[in-house]
C-alpha cells in the first residue's frame, strides 16, 4: 500500500453490496422478463442464472435492438438497486485515508455508471472518487475480464499500471488486473473465495476492507 500511486476499486463487493435490498435473482428475472416480452428466446442456462450481468452477456448475442434493451433495462434496475445498496464496512475509511495520502481513487465496475454515481451521491462519497470507469457500452465483451475498463481508468488518471492496485471480489477482477498489468488485490468476502481468487493469481488477498483501510492508517 505504501508504494501505491493509484487505488482502483471494483464497485459491487469492495464498495457496496449493490443487491442488498433488491436481490440479484429478482433483477436477473426482471431482465429476462423484459427480453422475453420483446420476443427473445432465453435458453435454459440463462433461465437458471441469478446473476443479472450473465443475462446481459447473453443479450450480446441477440439483435442490436434486444441488446440495447437489455443495457437500458439493466441500467435502470441497477440504479434502483443502488437506492437500497449497503456500504461495505471499511470502504469509506479506505477512501478517506487514500485521499489523505494523495492517492487518486477510481471505480472500475461492470455495473452501470449511473448506479455507481447514484450510490456514491447517496453515501456522500462522490467527492472522494476521481473517475468512474463503469459499464456504459452495449457490448458485453467490454466488461471485465476484458481490461478495457481498467485501461480506461489508468489512462484517465495517467497512472502507471504497476503502481496501481485493483481491489475486486471476483475472478474476473483478478483476470482483468493481470491483463492490464496492475496489482490484483482479492477481496474474499465469501467462503471459498480465498482459494478461488488465489488460484487465478491474486497478488494479495484480504477478507475485510477494514484490513485495507488499516494498512493506510
Ligand atoms: Mg465485484
Coordinates of C-alpha atoms and ligand atoms in Angstrom, one line a residue:
X1 CA 0.0 0.0 0.0
X2 CA 2.9 2.4 0.7
X3 CA 4.1 2.1 -2.9
X4 CA 0.7 2.5 -4.5
X5 CA 0.1 5.6 -6.6
X6 CA -3.5 4.9 -7.5
X7 CA -6.3 2.9 -6.0
X8 CA -8.8 1.2 -8.2
X9 CA -11.9 -0.3 -6.7
X10 CA -14.4 -2.7 -8.1
X11 CA -17.9 -1.5 -7.0
X12 CA -20.1 -4.4 -6.1
X13 CA -18.2 -6.1 -3.2
X14 CA -15.4 -3.7 -2.2
X15 CA -17.6 -0.6 -2.1
X16 CA -21.1 -2.0 -1.5
X17 CA -23.5 -4.9 -1.8
X18 CA -25.5 -3.4 -4.6
X19 CA -28.2 -6.1 -4.4
X20 CA -28.6 -5.9 -0.6
X21 CA -32.2 -4.6 -0.9
X22 CA -33.2 -5.6 -4.4
X23 CA -31.8 -9.1 -4.7
X24 CA -29.8 -10.2 -7.7
X25 CA -32.1 -13.1 -8.6
X26 CA -35.0 -10.7 -8.8
X27 CA -33.1 -8.3 -11.0
X28 CA -32.0 -11.2 -13.3
X29 CA -35.6 -12.4 -13.5
X30 CA -36.9 -9.0 -14.4
X31 CA -34.3 -8.5 -17.0
X32 CA -35.2 -11.9 -18.5
X33 CA -38.9 -11.0 -18.5
X34 CA -38.1 -7.7 -20.3
X35 CA -36.2 -9.6 -23.0
X36 CA -38.8 -12.3 -23.3
X37 CA -41.5 -9.6 -23.5
X38 CA -39.7 -8.2 -26.5
X39 CA -39.5 -11.6 -28.2
X40 CA -36.2 -13.1 -27.1
X41 CA -35.9 -16.8 -26.5
X42 CA -33.9 -17.3 -23.3
X43 CA -32.1 -20.6 -23.1
X44 CA -32.1 -22.8 -20.0
X45 CA -28.7 -21.9 -18.7
X46 CA -29.6 -18.2 -18.8
X47 CA -33.0 -19.0 -17.2
X48 CA -31.1 -20.6 -14.4
X49 CA -28.7 -17.8 -13.6
X50 CA -29.1 -15.5 -10.6
X51 CA -26.5 -13.0 -12.0
X52 CA -28.1 -10.1 -13.9
X53 CA -24.7 -9.5 -15.7
X54 CA -24.9 -13.0 -17.1
X55 CA -28.3 -12.2 -18.6
X56 CA -26.8 -9.0 -20.1
X57 CA -23.9 -11.0 -21.5
X58 CA -26.4 -13.3 -23.2
X59 CA -28.1 -10.3 -24.8
X60 CA -24.8 -9.5 -26.7
X61 CA -25.6 -12.4 -29.0
X62 CA -29.2 -11.2 -29.7
X63 CA -30.2 -8.5 -32.2
X64 CA -28.9 -5.0 -31.7
X65 CA -32.4 -3.8 -30.5
X66 CA -32.6 -6.5 -27.8
X67 CA -29.0 -5.9 -26.7
X68 CA -29.8 -2.1 -26.4
X69 CA -33.0 -3.0 -24.5
X70 CA -31.0 -5.2 -22.1
X71 CA -28.5 -2.5 -21.5
X72 CA -31.1 0.1 -20.7
X73 CA -33.3 -2.2 -18.6
X74 CA -30.3 -3.4 -16.5
X75 CA -29.0 0.1 -16.0
X76 CA -32.5 1.1 -14.7
X77 CA -32.7 -1.9 -12.4
X78 CA -29.1 -1.4 -11.0
X79 CA -29.8 2.3 -10.4
X80 CA -33.0 1.3 -8.5
X81 CA -30.9 -1.3 -6.5
X82 CA -28.3 1.4 -5.7
X83 CA -31.0 3.1 -3.6
X84 CA -31.0 0.1 -1.2
X85 CA -27.4 -1.0 -1.6
X86 CA -25.4 -1.5 1.6
X87 CA -22.0 0.3 2.1
X88 CA -19.2 -2.3 2.7
X89 CA -17.6 -1.8 6.2
X90 CA -14.2 -0.2 5.9
X91 CA -14.8 1.2 2.3
X92 CA -15.5 4.8 3.4
X93 CA -12.5 4.8 5.7
X94 CA -10.3 3.4 3.0
X95 CA -11.4 6.1 0.6
X96 CA -10.8 8.9 3.2
X97 CA -7.3 7.6 4.1
X98 CA -6.3 7.1 0.5
X99 CA -7.3 10.6 -0.3
X100 CA -5.5 11.9 2.7
X101 CA -2.4 10.3 1.3
X102 CA -3.0 11.9 -2.1
X103 CA -3.9 8.7 -3.8
X104 CA -6.4 9.1 -6.5
X105 CA -9.3 6.6 -6.5
X106 CA -11.3 5.3 -9.5
X107 CA -14.2 2.9 -9.5
X108 CA -13.8 0.1 -12.1
X109 CA -17.1 -1.7 -12.4
X110 CA -19.2 -3.9 -14.7
X111 CA -22.2 -2.2 -13.2
X112 CA -23.6 0.9 -14.8
X113 CA -22.1 4.4 -14.4
X114 CA -25.5 5.7 -13.2
X115 CA -25.8 3.1 -10.5
X116 CA -22.3 3.9 -9.2
X117 CA -23.0 7.6 -9.3
X118 CA -26.3 7.2 -7.5
X119 CA -24.8 5.2 -4.7
X120 CA -21.8 7.5 -4.2
X121 CA -24.1 10.5 -4.1
X122 CA -26.3 8.9 -1.6
X123 CA -23.4 8.0 0.7
X124 CA -21.7 11.4 0.3
X125 CA -18.7 9.7 -1.2
X126 CA -18.7 11.2 -4.7
X127 CA -16.1 13.8 -3.9
X128 CA -13.6 11.0 -3.0
X129 CA -13.7 9.5 -6.4
X130 CA -11.6 10.9 -9.2
X131 CA -13.1 8.8 -12.0
X132 CA -15.8 6.2 -12.6
X133 CA -14.9 3.6 -15.3
X134 CA -18.0 1.5 -15.4
X135 CA -20.4 -0.2 -17.9
X136 CA -21.8 2.2 -20.4
X137 CA -21.3 0.3 -23.7
X138 CA -23.8 -2.0 -25.2
X139 CA -21.1 -4.6 -26.0
X140 CA -20.9 -7.1 -23.0
X141 CA -17.5 -8.3 -24.0
X142 CA -16.0 -4.9 -22.9
X143 CA -16.8 -5.8 -19.3
X144 CA -14.2 -7.3 -17.0
X145 CA -12.3 -9.7 -17.5
X146 CA -11.6 -7.5 -20.5
X147 CA -9.0 -5.0 -19.3
X148 CA -10.9 -2.2 -21.2
X149 CA -12.5 -0.5 -18.1
X150 CA -9.2 -0.7 -16.2
X151 CA -7.2 0.7 -19.1
X152 CA -9.7 3.5 -19.4
X153 CA -9.3 4.4 -15.7
X154 CA -5.5 4.2 -15.8
X155 CA -5.3 6.4 -18.9
X156 CA -7.7 8.9 -17.4
X157 CA -5.6 9.1 -14.2
X158 CA -2.3 9.0 -16.1
X159 CA -1.4 6.1 -13.7
X160 CA 1.4 3.6 -14.0
X161 CA -0.3 0.2 -14.0
X162 CA 2.5 -1.5 -11.9
X163 CA 2.0 1.2 -9.2
X164 CA -1.8 0.7 -9.2
X165 CA -4.0 -1.7 -7.2
X166 CA -7.3 -3.1 -8.2
X167 CA -9.4 -4.4 -5.3
X168 CA -12.0 -6.8 -6.5
X169 CA -14.0 -9.7 -5.2
X170 CA -14.4 -11.7 -8.5
X171 CA -12.2 -14.0 -10.5
X172 CA -12.8 -11.6 -13.4
X173 CA -11.3 -8.7 -11.4
X174 CA -8.1 -10.7 -11.0
X175 CA -8.0 -11.7 -14.6
X176 CA -8.5 -8.1 -15.8
X177 CA -5.8 -6.9 -13.4
X178 CA -3.3 -9.4 -14.9
X179 CA -4.2 -8.3 -18.4
X180 CA -3.8 -4.6 -17.5
X181 CA -0.6 -5.2 -15.5
X182 CA -2.0 -3.8 -12.2
X183 CA -1.6 -5.4 -8.8
X184 CA -4.6 -7.6 -8.1
X185 CA -5.9 -7.4 -4.6
X186 CA -8.6 -10.1 -4.0
X187 CA -11.3 -9.2 -1.6
X188 CA -12.5 -12.6 -0.3
X189 CA -15.9 -11.6 1.0
X190 CA -17.4 -15.1 1.0
X191 CA -16.3 -18.6 1.9
X192 CA -14.2 -20.3 -0.8
X193 CA -13.1 -17.0 -2.3
X194 CA -9.6 -17.0 -0.7
X195 CA -9.0 -20.3 -2.7
X196 CA -10.7 -19.1 -5.9
X197 CA -9.0 -15.7 -6.1
X198 CA -5.7 -17.2 -5.1
X199 CA -6.0 -19.9 -7.9
X200 CA -6.2 -17.2 -10.6
X201 CA -3.2 -15.4 -9.3
X202 CA -4.3 -12.6 -6.9
X203 CA -1.2 -10.8 -5.7
X204 CA -2.7 -10.1 -2.3
X205 CA -5.9 -11.3 -0.6
X206 CA -7.8 -9.6 2.2
X207 CA -11.0 -10.8 3.8
X208 CA -12.2 -7.4 5.0
X209 CA -12.0 -3.9 3.6
X210 CA -11.2 -2.7 7.1
X211 CA -7.9 -4.6 6.8
X212 CA -7.0 -2.5 3.7
X213 CA -8.2 0.7 5.4
X214 CA -5.9 -0.1 8.4
X215 CA -3.0 -0.6 6.0
X216 CA -3.3 3.2 5.2
X217 CA -3.6 4.3 8.8
Ligands
LIG1 MG1 -17.5 -7.3 -7.5

